[in-house]
PDB file of C-alpha atoms in Angstrom:
ATOM      1  CA  UNK A   1      75.107  15.739 115.408  1.00  0.00           C
ATOM      2  CA  UNK A   2      78.388  17.353 114.252  1.00  0.00           C
ATOM      3  CA  UNK A   3      80.169  16.007 111.196  1.00  0.00           C
ATOM      4  CA  UNK A   4      83.454  14.032 111.649  1.00  0.00           C
ATOM      5  CA  UNK A   5      86.370  16.240 111.957  1.00  0.00           C
ATOM      6  CA  UNK A   6      89.048  16.021 109.126  1.00  0.00           C
ATOM      7  CA  UNK A   7      92.568  17.181 109.928  1.00  0.00           C
ATOM      8  CA  UNK A   8      94.082  19.665 107.707  1.00  0.00           C
ATOM      9  CA  UNK A   9      95.963  18.262 104.840  1.00  0.00           C
ATOM     10  CA  UNK A  10      94.109  14.954 104.987  1.00  0.00           C
ATOM     11  CA  UNK A  11      91.342  13.703 102.791  1.00  0.00           C
ATOM     12  CA  UNK A  12      88.352  11.670 104.002  1.00  0.00           C
ATOM     13  CA  UNK A  13      88.372   8.348 102.324  1.00  0.00           C
ATOM     14  CA  UNK A  14      85.047   7.486 100.667  1.00  0.00           C
ATOM     15  CA  UNK A  15      83.367   4.379 102.120  1.00  0.00           C
ATOM     16  CA  UNK A  16      82.111   2.047  99.453  1.00  0.00           C
ATOM     17  CA  UNK A  17      79.132  -0.139 100.383  1.00  0.00           C
ATOM     18  CA  UNK A  18      78.127  -3.020  98.305  1.00  0.00           C
ATOM     19  CA  UNK A  19      74.618  -4.356  98.982  1.00  0.00           C
ATOM     20  CA  UNK A  20      74.855  -8.078 100.139  1.00  0.00           C
ATOM     21  CA  UNK A  21      72.627 -10.632  98.708  1.00  0.00           C
ATOM     22  CA  UNK A  22      69.988 -11.974 100.792  1.00  0.00           C
ATOM     23  CA  UNK A  23      70.710 -15.510 102.460  1.00  0.00           C
ATOM     24  CA  UNK A  24      70.079 -18.393 100.004  1.00  0.00           C
ATOM     25  CA  UNK A  25      67.002 -19.684 101.895  1.00  0.00           C
ATOM     26  CA  UNK A  26      65.474 -16.310 101.912  1.00  0.00           C
ATOM     27  CA  UNK A  27      65.984 -16.106  98.142  1.00  0.00           C
ATOM     28  CA  UNK A  28      64.462 -19.364  97.484  1.00  0.00           C
ATOM     29  CA  UNK A  29      61.565 -18.576  99.692  1.00  0.00           C
ATOM     30  CA  UNK A  30      60.810 -15.324  97.743  1.00  0.00           C
ATOM     31  CA  UNK A  31      61.009 -17.198  94.531  1.00  0.00           C
ATOM     32  CA  UNK A  32      58.603 -19.933  95.698  1.00  0.00           C
ATOM     33  CA  UNK A  33      56.208 -17.204  96.969  1.00  0.00           C
ATOM     34  CA  UNK A  34      56.292 -15.674  93.439  1.00  0.00           C
ATOM     35  CA  UNK A  35      55.842 -18.924  91.731  1.00  0.00           C
ATOM     36  CA  UNK A  36      52.916 -19.754  93.956  1.00  0.00           C
ATOM     37  CA  UNK A  37      51.272 -16.444  93.383  1.00  0.00           C
ATOM     38  CA  UNK A  38      51.754 -16.541  89.564  1.00  0.00           C
ATOM     39  CA  UNK A  39      49.949 -19.846  89.351  1.00  0.00           C
ATOM     40  CA  UNK A  40      47.184 -18.783  91.563  1.00  0.00           C
ATOM     41  CA  UNK A  41      46.591 -15.527  90.034  1.00  0.00           C
ATOM     42  CA  UNK A  42      46.607 -16.971  86.409  1.00  0.00           C
ATOM     43  CA  UNK A  43      42.993 -17.684  85.293  1.00  0.00           C
ATOM     44  CA  UNK A  44      43.675 -20.357  82.828  1.00  0.00           C
ATOM     45  CA  UNK A  45      46.242 -22.314  85.321  1.00  0.00           C
ATOM     46  CA  UNK A  46      43.582 -21.823  88.033  1.00  0.00           C
ATOM     47  CA  UNK A  47      41.170 -23.517  85.966  1.00  0.00           C
ATOM     48  CA  UNK A  48      43.434 -26.563  85.379  1.00  0.00           C
ATOM     49  CA  UNK A  49      44.661 -26.844  89.021  1.00  0.00           C
ATOM     50  CA  UNK A  50      41.640 -26.106  91.033  1.00  0.00           C
ATOM     51  CA  UNK A  51      38.354 -25.940  89.097  1.00  0.00           C
ATOM     52  CA  UNK A  52      38.999 -29.037  86.906  1.00  0.00           C
ATOM     53  CA  UNK A  53      39.677 -31.587  89.778  1.00  0.00           C
ATOM     54  CA  UNK A  54      36.599 -30.302  91.655  1.00  0.00           C
ATOM     55  CA  UNK A  55      34.413 -30.663  88.521  1.00  0.00           C
ATOM     56  CA  UNK A  56      35.716 -34.186  87.872  1.00  0.00           C
ATOM     57  CA  UNK A  57      35.144 -34.953  91.691  1.00  0.00           C
ATOM     58  CA  UNK A  58      31.457 -33.747  91.468  1.00  0.00           C
ATOM     59  CA  UNK A  59      30.905 -35.594  88.199  1.00  0.00           C
ATOM     60  CA  UNK A  60      32.243 -38.839  89.333  1.00  0.00           C
ATOM     61  CA  UNK A  61      30.495 -38.891  92.595  1.00  0.00           C
ATOM     62  CA  UNK A  62      27.150 -37.271  91.649  1.00  0.00           C
ATOM     63  CA  UNK A  63      26.583 -38.813  88.472  1.00  0.00           C
ATOM     64  CA  UNK A  64      26.428 -42.442  87.204  1.00  0.00           C
ATOM     65  CA  UNK A  65      27.517 -42.034  83.595  1.00  0.00           C
ATOM     66  CA  UNK A  66      30.626 -44.037  84.462  1.00  0.00           C
ATOM     67  CA  UNK A  67      30.046 -47.405  85.827  1.00  0.00           C
ATOM     68  CA  UNK A  68      32.479 -47.907  88.548  1.00  0.00           C
ATOM     69  CA  UNK A  69      33.646 -50.995  90.457  1.00  0.00           C
ATOM     70  CA  UNK A  70      34.301 -49.476  93.932  1.00  0.00           C
ATOM     71  CA  UNK A  71      35.282 -52.696  95.590  1.00  0.00           C
ATOM     72  CA  UNK A  72      32.845 -52.185  98.286  1.00  0.00           C
ATOM     73  CA  UNK A  73      33.813 -48.647  99.079  1.00  0.00           C
ATOM     74  CA  UNK A  74      31.409 -45.724  98.769  1.00  0.00           C
ATOM     75  CA  UNK A  75      31.634 -43.710  95.465  1.00  0.00           C
ATOM     76  CA  UNK A  76      33.219 -40.684  97.139  1.00  0.00           C
ATOM     77  CA  UNK A  77      35.840 -42.684  98.859  1.00  0.00           C
ATOM     78  CA  UNK A  78      36.793 -44.546  95.852  1.00  0.00           C
ATOM     79  CA  UNK A  79      36.998 -41.571  93.673  1.00  0.00           C
ATOM     80  CA  UNK A  80      38.681 -38.967  95.792  1.00  0.00           C
ATOM     81  CA  UNK A  81      42.216 -40.580  95.780  1.00  0.00           C
ATOM     82  CA  UNK A  82      42.294 -40.342  91.911  1.00  0.00           C
ATOM     83  CA  UNK A  83      41.103 -36.662  91.829  1.00  0.00           C
ATOM     84  CA  UNK A  84      43.945 -35.827  94.338  1.00  0.00           C
ATOM     85  CA  UNK A  85      46.415 -37.597  92.087  1.00  0.00           C
ATOM     86  CA  UNK A  86      44.860 -35.551  89.117  1.00  0.00           C
ATOM     87  CA  UNK A  87      45.549 -32.395  91.017  1.00  0.00           C
ATOM     88  CA  UNK A  88      49.149 -33.262  91.554  1.00  0.00           C
ATOM     89  CA  UNK A  89      49.575 -33.961  87.765  1.00  0.00           C
ATOM     90  CA  UNK A  90      47.858 -30.766  86.711  1.00  0.00           C
ATOM     91  CA  UNK A  91      50.173 -28.712  88.905  1.00  0.00           C
ATOM     92  CA  UNK A  92      53.486 -30.513  88.958  1.00  0.00           C
ATOM     93  CA  UNK A  93      53.266 -31.189  85.128  1.00  0.00           C
ATOM     94  CA  UNK A  94      50.920 -29.154  83.110  1.00  0.00           C
ATOM     95  CA  UNK A  95      50.923 -25.842  84.893  1.00  0.00           C
ATOM     96  CA  UNK A  96      54.798 -26.198  85.618  1.00  0.00           C
ATOM     97  CA  UNK A  97      55.606 -26.983  81.989  1.00  0.00           C
ATOM     98  CA  UNK A  98      53.659 -24.225  80.482  1.00  0.00           C
ATOM     99  CA  UNK A  99      54.913 -21.610  82.929  1.00  0.00           C
ATOM    100  CA  UNK A 100      58.681 -22.656  82.635  1.00  0.00           C
ATOM    101  CA  UNK A 101      58.506 -22.872  78.824  1.00  0.00           C
ATOM    102  CA  UNK A 102      57.035 -19.330  78.532  1.00  0.00           C
ATOM    103  CA  UNK A 103      59.678 -18.033  81.143  1.00  0.00           C
ATOM    104  CA  UNK A 104      62.405 -19.584  78.857  1.00  0.00           C
ATOM    105  CA  UNK A 105      61.077 -18.142  75.662  1.00  0.00           C
ATOM    106  CA  UNK A 106      60.686 -14.693  77.230  1.00  0.00           C
ATOM    107  CA  UNK A 107      64.394 -14.766  78.611  1.00  0.00           C
ATOM    108  CA  UNK A 108      63.326 -14.991  82.170  1.00  0.00           C
ATOM    109  CA  UNK A 109      65.070 -18.209  82.985  1.00  0.00           C
ATOM    110  CA  UNK A 110      68.340 -16.984  81.362  1.00  0.00           C
ATOM    111  CA  UNK A 111      68.146 -13.650  83.340  1.00  0.00           C
ATOM    112  CA  UNK A 112      67.271 -15.183  86.810  1.00  0.00           C
ATOM    113  CA  UNK A 113      70.118 -17.763  86.192  1.00  0.00           C
ATOM    114  CA  UNK A 114      72.559 -14.978  86.300  1.00  0.00           C
ATOM    115  CA  UNK A 115      71.233 -13.432  89.581  1.00  0.00           C
ATOM    116  CA  UNK A 116      72.335 -14.453  93.134  1.00  0.00           C
ATOM    117  CA  UNK A 117      69.460 -16.933  93.091  1.00  0.00           C
ATOM    118  CA  UNK A 118      71.173 -18.893  90.468  1.00  0.00           C
ATOM    119  CA  UNK A 119      69.946 -21.971  88.557  1.00  0.00           C
ATOM    120  CA  UNK A 120      69.590 -24.241  91.528  1.00  0.00           C
ATOM    121  CA  UNK A 121      67.765 -21.642  93.533  1.00  0.00           C
ATOM    122  CA  UNK A 122      65.459 -20.992  90.667  1.00  0.00           C
ATOM    123  CA  UNK A 123      64.656 -24.692  90.230  1.00  0.00           C
ATOM    124  CA  UNK A 124      64.229 -25.037  94.234  1.00  0.00           C
ATOM    125  CA  UNK A 125      61.656 -21.938  94.154  1.00  0.00           C
ATOM    126  CA  UNK A 126      59.800 -23.671  91.528  1.00  0.00           C
ATOM    127  CA  UNK A 127      59.496 -26.897  93.140  1.00  0.00           C
ATOM    128  CA  UNK A 128      58.483 -25.158  96.349  1.00  0.00           C
ATOM    129  CA  UNK A 129      55.965 -23.201  94.399  1.00  0.00           C
ATOM    130  CA  UNK A 130      54.399 -26.486  92.978  1.00  0.00           C
ATOM    131  CA  UNK A 131      54.192 -27.949  96.495  1.00  0.00           C
ATOM    132  CA  UNK A 132      52.438 -24.835  97.931  1.00  0.00           C
ATOM    133  CA  UNK A 133      49.965 -24.944  95.147  1.00  0.00           C
ATOM    134  CA  UNK A 134      49.310 -28.583  95.932  1.00  0.00           C
ATOM    135  CA  UNK A 135      48.657 -27.754  99.468  1.00  0.00           C
ATOM    136  CA  UNK A 136      45.981 -25.428  98.307  1.00  0.00           C
ATOM    137  CA  UNK A 137      44.588 -28.059  96.001  1.00  0.00           C
ATOM    138  CA  UNK A 138      44.364 -30.672  98.701  1.00  0.00           C
ATOM    139  CA  UNK A 139      42.597 -28.270 101.103  1.00  0.00           C
ATOM    140  CA  UNK A 140      39.995 -27.319  98.401  1.00  0.00           C
ATOM    141  CA  UNK A 141      39.394 -30.784  97.048  1.00  0.00           C
ATOM    142  CA  UNK A 142      39.253 -32.509 100.432  1.00  0.00           C
ATOM    143  CA  UNK A 143      36.709 -29.797 101.665  1.00  0.00           C
ATOM    144  CA  UNK A 144      34.492 -30.489  98.714  1.00  0.00           C
ATOM    145  CA  UNK A 145      34.922 -34.296  99.319  1.00  0.00           C
ATOM    146  CA  UNK A 146      34.056 -33.944 102.783  1.00  0.00           C
ATOM    147  CA  UNK A 147      30.771 -32.227 101.985  1.00  0.00           C
ATOM    148  CA  UNK A 148      30.075 -34.908  99.545  1.00  0.00           C
ATOM    149  CA  UNK A 149      30.413 -37.596 102.441  1.00  0.00           C
ATOM    150  CA  UNK A 150      34.039 -38.576 102.402  1.00  0.00           C
ATOM    151  CA  UNK A 151      35.533 -39.659 105.759  1.00  0.00           C
ATOM    152  CA  UNK A 152      39.234 -40.210 105.403  1.00  0.00           C
ATOM    153  CA  UNK A 153      41.295 -42.098 107.828  1.00  0.00           C
ATOM    154  CA  UNK A 154      43.934 -39.592 109.373  1.00  0.00           C
ATOM    155  CA  UNK A 155      46.312 -42.572 109.924  1.00  0.00           C
ATOM    156  CA  UNK A 156      46.770 -42.647 106.155  1.00  0.00           C
ATOM    157  CA  UNK A 157      48.227 -38.998 106.122  1.00  0.00           C
ATOM    158  CA  UNK A 158      51.888 -40.076 105.969  1.00  0.00           C
ATOM    159  CA  UNK A 159      51.377 -42.454 103.089  1.00  0.00           C
ATOM    160  CA  UNK A 160      49.291 -39.972 101.190  1.00  0.00           C
ATOM    161  CA  UNK A 161      52.181 -37.345 101.558  1.00  0.00           C
ATOM    162  CA  UNK A 162      54.719 -39.819 100.363  1.00  0.00           C
ATOM    163  CA  UNK A 163      52.638 -40.737  97.372  1.00  0.00           C
ATOM    164  CA  UNK A 164      52.146 -37.038  96.497  1.00  0.00           C
ATOM    165  CA  UNK A 165      55.804 -36.346  96.889  1.00  0.00           C
ATOM    166  CA  UNK A 166      56.686 -39.252  94.489  1.00  0.00           C
ATOM    167  CA  UNK A 167      54.224 -37.970  92.032  1.00  0.00           C
ATOM    168  CA  UNK A 168      55.280 -34.589  92.217  1.00  0.00           C
ATOM    169  CA  UNK A 169      58.968 -35.488  91.578  1.00  0.00           C
ATOM    170  CA  UNK A 170      58.203 -37.496  88.537  1.00  0.00           C
ATOM    171  CA  UNK A 171      55.906 -35.068  86.901  1.00  0.00           C
ATOM    172  CA  UNK A 172      58.032 -31.997  87.653  1.00  0.00           C
ATOM    173  CA  UNK A 173      60.990 -33.925  86.001  1.00  0.00           C
ATOM    174  CA  UNK A 174      58.555 -34.491  82.935  1.00  0.00           C
ATOM    175  CA  UNK A 175      57.528 -30.823  82.964  1.00  0.00           C
ATOM    176  CA  UNK A 176      61.098 -29.616  82.992  1.00  0.00           C
ATOM    177  CA  UNK A 177      61.985 -31.999  80.330  1.00  0.00           C
ATOM    178  CA  UNK A 178      59.238 -30.647  78.024  1.00  0.00           C
ATOM    179  CA  UNK A 179      59.760 -27.017  78.969  1.00  0.00           C
ATOM    180  CA  UNK A 180      63.479 -27.164  78.342  1.00  0.00           C
ATOM    181  CA  UNK A 181      63.523 -28.901  74.896  1.00  0.00           C
ATOM    182  CA  UNK A 182      60.236 -27.827  73.083  1.00  0.00           C
ATOM    183  CA  UNK A 183      59.047 -24.283  71.785  1.00  0.00           C
ATOM    184  CA  UNK A 184      56.709 -22.613  74.309  1.00  0.00           C
ATOM    185  CA  UNK A 185      53.630 -22.963  71.922  1.00  0.00           C
ATOM    186  CA  UNK A 186      54.562 -26.768  71.447  1.00  0.00           C
ATOM    187  CA  UNK A 187      54.683 -27.323  75.282  1.00  0.00           C
ATOM    188  CA  UNK A 188      51.356 -25.563  75.618  1.00  0.00           C
ATOM    189  CA  UNK A 189      49.648 -27.934  73.239  1.00  0.00           C
ATOM    190  CA  UNK A 190      51.601 -31.076  74.238  1.00  0.00           C
ATOM    191  CA  UNK A 191      51.198 -30.584  78.098  1.00  0.00           C
ATOM    192  CA  UNK A 192      47.381 -30.190  77.749  1.00  0.00           C
ATOM    193  CA  UNK A 193      47.188 -32.885  75.423  1.00  0.00           C
ATOM    194  CA  UNK A 194      49.159 -35.274  77.664  1.00  0.00           C
ATOM    195  CA  UNK A 195      47.049 -34.253  80.765  1.00  0.00           C
ATOM    196  CA  UNK A 196      43.791 -35.252  78.907  1.00  0.00           C
ATOM    197  CA  UNK A 197      45.248 -38.601  77.542  1.00  0.00           C
ATOM    198  CA  UNK A 198      46.561 -39.613  80.918  1.00  0.00           C
ATOM    199  CA  UNK A 199      43.247 -38.561  82.560  1.00  0.00           C
ATOM    200  CA  UNK A 200      41.166 -40.527  80.346  1.00  0.00           C
ATOM    201  CA  UNK A 201      43.379 -43.665  79.817  1.00  0.00           C
ATOM    202  CA  UNK A 202      46.310 -43.359  82.087  1.00  0.00           C
ATOM    203  CA  UNK A 203      44.900 -45.030  85.222  1.00  0.00           C
ATOM    204  CA  UNK A 204      44.844 -42.058  87.304  1.00  0.00           C
ATOM    205  CA  UNK A 205      41.043 -41.766  88.044  1.00  0.00           C
ATOM    206  CA  UNK A 206      40.272 -45.377  87.535  1.00  0.00           C
ATOM    207  CA  UNK A 207      42.429 -48.301  88.336  1.00  0.00           C
ATOM    208  CA  UNK A 208      44.310 -50.001  85.493  1.00  0.00           C
ATOM    209  CA  UNK A 209      42.299 -53.076  85.535  1.00  0.00           C
ATOM    210  CA  UNK A 210      38.982 -51.254  84.928  1.00  0.00           C
ATOM    211  CA  UNK A 211      40.386 -49.766  81.717  1.00  0.00           C
ATOM    212  CA  UNK A 212      39.691 -51.316  78.284  1.00  0.00           C
ATOM    213  CA  UNK A 213      41.956 -53.401  76.256  1.00  0.00           C
ATOM    214  CA  UNK A 214      45.730 -52.957  76.209  1.00  0.00           C
ATOM    215  CA  UNK A 215      45.400 -50.005  78.522  1.00  0.00           C
ATOM    216  CA  UNK A 216      44.697 -52.168  81.479  1.00  0.00           C
ATOM    217  CA  UNK A 217      48.337 -53.441  81.022  1.00  0.00           C
ATOM    218  CA  UNK A 218      50.141 -50.280  79.946  1.00  0.00           C
ATOM    219  CA  UNK A 219      48.581 -47.913  82.525  1.00  0.00           C
ATOM    220  CA  UNK A 220      50.169 -49.342  85.469  1.00  0.00           C
ATOM    221  CA  UNK A 221      53.753 -48.657  84.025  1.00  0.00           C
ATOM    222  CA  UNK A 222      52.761 -44.948  83.391  1.00  0.00           C
ATOM    223  CA  UNK A 223      53.533 -42.359  86.119  1.00  0.00           C
ATOM    224  CA  UNK A 224      49.841 -41.568  86.231  1.00  0.00           C
ATOM    225  CA  UNK A 225      48.759 -45.100  86.791  1.00  0.00           C
ATOM    226  CA  UNK A 226      51.323 -45.527  89.519  1.00  0.00           C
ATOM    227  CA  UNK A 227      50.403 -42.239  91.173  1.00  0.00           C
ATOM    228  CA  UNK A 228      46.675 -43.175  91.029  1.00  0.00           C
ATOM    229  CA  UNK A 229      47.516 -46.652  92.500  1.00  0.00           C
ATOM    230  CA  UNK A 230      49.652 -45.061  95.127  1.00  0.00           C
ATOM    231  CA  UNK A 231      46.939 -42.521  96.253  1.00  0.00           C
ATOM    232  CA  UNK A 232      44.218 -45.238  96.416  1.00  0.00           C
ATOM    233  CA  UNK A 233      46.518 -47.597  98.250  1.00  0.00           C
ATOM    234  CA  UNK A 234      47.220 -45.041 100.800  1.00  0.00           C
ATOM    235  CA  UNK A 235      43.708 -43.722 101.334  1.00  0.00           C
ATOM    236  CA  UNK A 236      41.826 -46.948 100.982  1.00  0.00           C
ATOM    237  CA  UNK A 237      44.129 -49.497 102.390  1.00  0.00           C
ATOM    238  CA  UNK A 238      46.679 -47.311 104.283  1.00  0.00           C
ATOM    239  CA  UNK A 239      49.779 -48.345 102.409  1.00  0.00           C
ATOM    240  CA  UNK A 240      51.277 -47.390  99.120  1.00  0.00           C
ATOM    241  CA  UNK A 241      51.716 -50.467  96.894  1.00  0.00           C
ATOM    242  CA  UNK A 242      55.554 -51.165  96.542  1.00  0.00           C
ATOM    243  CA  UNK A 243      55.154 -51.680  92.561  1.00  0.00           C
ATOM    244  CA  UNK A 244      53.875 -48.004  92.353  1.00  0.00           C
ATOM    245  CA  UNK A 245      56.822 -46.877  94.388  1.00  0.00           C
ATOM    246  CA  UNK A 246      59.251 -48.478  91.961  1.00  0.00           C
ATOM    247  CA  UNK A 247      57.552 -47.229  88.944  1.00  0.00           C
ATOM    248  CA  UNK A 248      57.414 -43.685  90.131  1.00  0.00           C
ATOM    249  CA  UNK A 249      60.976 -43.711  91.169  1.00  0.00           C
ATOM    250  CA  UNK A 250      62.022 -45.152  87.783  1.00  0.00           C
ATOM    251  CA  UNK A 251      60.240 -42.371  85.949  1.00  0.00           C
ATOM    252  CA  UNK A 252      61.592 -39.640  88.194  1.00  0.00           C
ATOM    253  CA  UNK A 253      65.234 -40.988  87.562  1.00  0.00           C
ATOM    254  CA  UNK A 254      64.770 -41.250  83.814  1.00  0.00           C
ATOM    255  CA  UNK A 255      62.938 -37.971  83.302  1.00  0.00           C
ATOM    256  CA  UNK A 256      65.215 -36.143  85.615  1.00  0.00           C
ATOM    257  CA  UNK A 257      68.351 -37.427  83.856  1.00  0.00           C
ATOM    258  CA  UNK A 258      66.706 -36.369  80.551  1.00  0.00           C
ATOM    259  CA  UNK A 259      65.854 -32.926  81.727  1.00  0.00           C
ATOM    260  CA  UNK A 260      69.497 -32.424  83.352  1.00  0.00           C
ATOM    261  CA  UNK A 261      71.086 -33.210  80.108  1.00  0.00           C
ATOM    262  CA  UNK A 262      68.688 -31.742  77.530  1.00  0.00           C
ATOM    263  CA  UNK A 263      67.301 -28.628  79.356  1.00  0.00           C
ATOM    264  CA  UNK A 264      68.247 -25.364  77.513  1.00  0.00           C
ATOM    265  CA  UNK A 265      67.863 -22.104  79.531  1.00  0.00           C
ATOM    266  CA  UNK A 266      67.487 -19.897  76.475  1.00  0.00           C
TER     267      UNK A 266
END
């Protein structure tokens, strides 16, 4: 093909081309994919998000070192909802808090906020990444539970999804509040400690009324207790308790407002 002809005495004007940014949805999807891979490829986070809930499920179903009042349900039917709630907590809170805190310390958040992705796109990508990891968790945990004899009612799926989304919102807000206000090393310690405390006495694995002393009254007001009750209500009775919905919404609003006001990007 011949080059374009230029008339004598004239100059060809250079054509400037500026690469256009990808559409917003594509940018967010790419960030979500990156966040998902980062969690699943990290050995420590994989231990918290996948291995720990599965081990807890096995321990509570196959051993009797904890005396459970299952209210007439089989042990695996009674335990599985709480383990799913624990999985949501481990990803939406602990994993997200630690990852975001170290991104903030290393300057990743400040750098990404100046790209076409922007702050809102970065946060959206993180939330979608959390949801993607939770899907993997649910598939793994439910698969293990089924091998242990669990037979869930498929009609409970909408209530389970709703409970999971409420819990994800509350604990993601808590994760961002911690990650945006504390030093990365502090977040690492606090996030793991809070996860242990809520797992043991936060009403997530066991109903609040089965906890000892004042915990039986406090746990129902915690996001962990509300999420545990929401999951048990959805899978055991086919409906999420309204009080649990109110508690989770209240925590989401309070923690979200705190994160929006106090979060520091550098």
